[in-house]
Structure formats: C-alpha cells, structure tokens
Amino acid sequence: MEALRANKLRATLTSLGVIIGSASIVLVVTVALTSKKFVLQQIESVGSNLVWVEMIKTPDKSAATQS
C-alpha cells in the first residue's frame, strides 16, 4: 500500500491499463460470438434449397486411334 501511495501516477496508469486491456478482451470476444451467430443465421436463411454435386468416375474408354 505504501508503494501505491508513493507512486500514485504509476498506480493510476497501471490500473487504467488493466481496465482497458480487460475491456478490449471482452469486446473482441463479444464481436466474435456475435459475428458467428450472424453468419450461422445467414447460412440457415438459405433454407433447404441445396444442390448436391458428386463426381463419379467411369472406366476409361479406349483412346481413339489416329490415322
């Protein structure tokens, strides 16, 4: 406590740094979770109009002979 009283400016700046750092972490996490929900809602809003594409390989036909 004596060190905090002796260095009031340092203690204030340190406290301010901790507060700003914590607030920025909360803000980043909130934005990430909100954007995830937004993207999922956009994908879900497309509905069931899905197209399925599948590649099926057939045995190679013999190559045409050149004359």
Short mmCIF file of C-alpha atoms in Angstrom, two decimals:
data_model
loop_
_atom_site.label_atom_id
_atom_site.label_comp_id
_atom_site.label_asym_id
_atom_site.label_seq_id
_atom_site.Cartn_x
_atom_site.Cartn_y
_atom_site.Cartn_z
CA MET A 1 0.00 0.00 0.00
CA GLU A 2 2.91 2.33 0.71
CA ALA A 3 4.22 1.82 -2.81
CA LEU A 4 0.81 2.70 -4.26
CA ARG A 5 0.64 5.86 -2.18
CA ALA A 6 4.19 6.84 -3.13
CA ASN A 7 3.67 6.29 -6.86
CA LYS A 8 0.10 7.47 -7.46
CA LEU A 9 0.65 8.20 -11.16
CA ARG A 10 2.20 4.80 -11.78
CA ALA A 11 -0.61 3.03 -9.89
CA THR A 12 -3.26 5.01 -11.79
CA LEU A 13 -1.70 4.25 -15.16
CA THR A 14 -1.33 0.57 -14.30
CA SER A 15 -4.96 0.37 -13.21
CA LEU A 16 -6.04 2.16 -16.36
CA GLY A 17 -4.03 -0.30 -18.47
CA VAL A 18 -5.63 -3.29 -16.76
CA ILE A 19 -9.12 -1.82 -17.23
CA ILE A 20 -8.55 -1.02 -20.92
CA GLY A 21 -6.99 -4.45 -21.54
CA SER A 22 -9.85 -6.30 -19.89
CA ALA A 23 -12.45 -4.24 -21.74
CA SER A 24 -10.76 -4.89 -25.09
CA ILE A 25 -10.71 -8.65 -24.49
CA VAL A 26 -14.41 -8.62 -23.60
CA LEU A 27 -15.14 -6.54 -26.71
CA VAL A 28 -13.23 -8.85 -29.05
CA VAL A 29 -14.91 -11.98 -27.65
CA THR A 30 -18.34 -10.35 -27.89
CA VAL A 31 -17.78 -9.32 -31.51
CA ALA A 32 -16.52 -12.80 -32.40
CA LEU A 33 -19.52 -14.55 -30.87
CA THR A 34 -21.98 -12.09 -32.38
CA SER A 35 -20.48 -12.41 -35.85
CA LYS A 36 -20.56 -16.21 -35.55
CA LYS A 37 -24.29 -16.09 -34.79
CA PHE A 38 -24.85 -13.68 -37.69
CA VAL A 39 -23.03 -15.94 -40.16
CA LEU A 40 -24.93 -19.00 -38.97
CA GLN A 41 -28.24 -17.15 -39.35
CA GLN A 42 -27.31 -16.16 -42.89
CA ILE A 43 -26.46 -19.75 -43.79
CA GLU A 44 -29.65 -21.05 -42.17
CA SER A 45 -31.75 -18.47 -44.01
CA VAL A 46 -30.77 -20.08 -47.32
CA GLY A 47 -33.11 -22.92 -46.41
CA SER A 48 -33.26 -26.38 -47.85
CA ASN A 49 -32.59 -25.42 -51.46
CA LEU A 50 -29.37 -27.37 -51.61
CA VAL A 51 -27.59 -28.75 -54.61
CA TRP A 52 -25.60 -31.94 -54.27
CA VAL A 53 -22.74 -32.50 -56.69
CA GLU A 54 -20.93 -35.79 -56.87
CA MET A 55 -18.20 -36.87 -59.25
CA ILE A 56 -18.43 -40.47 -60.40
CA LYS A 57 -15.53 -41.84 -62.39
CA THR A 58 -16.31 -44.32 -65.11
CA PRO A 59 -13.75 -46.74 -66.52
CA ASP A 60 -11.68 -45.06 -69.21
CA LYS A 61 -12.76 -45.82 -72.75
CA SER A 62 -10.07 -46.90 -75.15
CA ALA A 63 -8.48 -43.97 -76.86
CA ALA A 64 -9.45 -43.38 -80.47
CA THR A 65 -6.74 -44.36 -82.90
CA GLN A 66 -5.37 -41.66 -85.09
CA SER A 67 -4.82 -42.26 -88.80
#
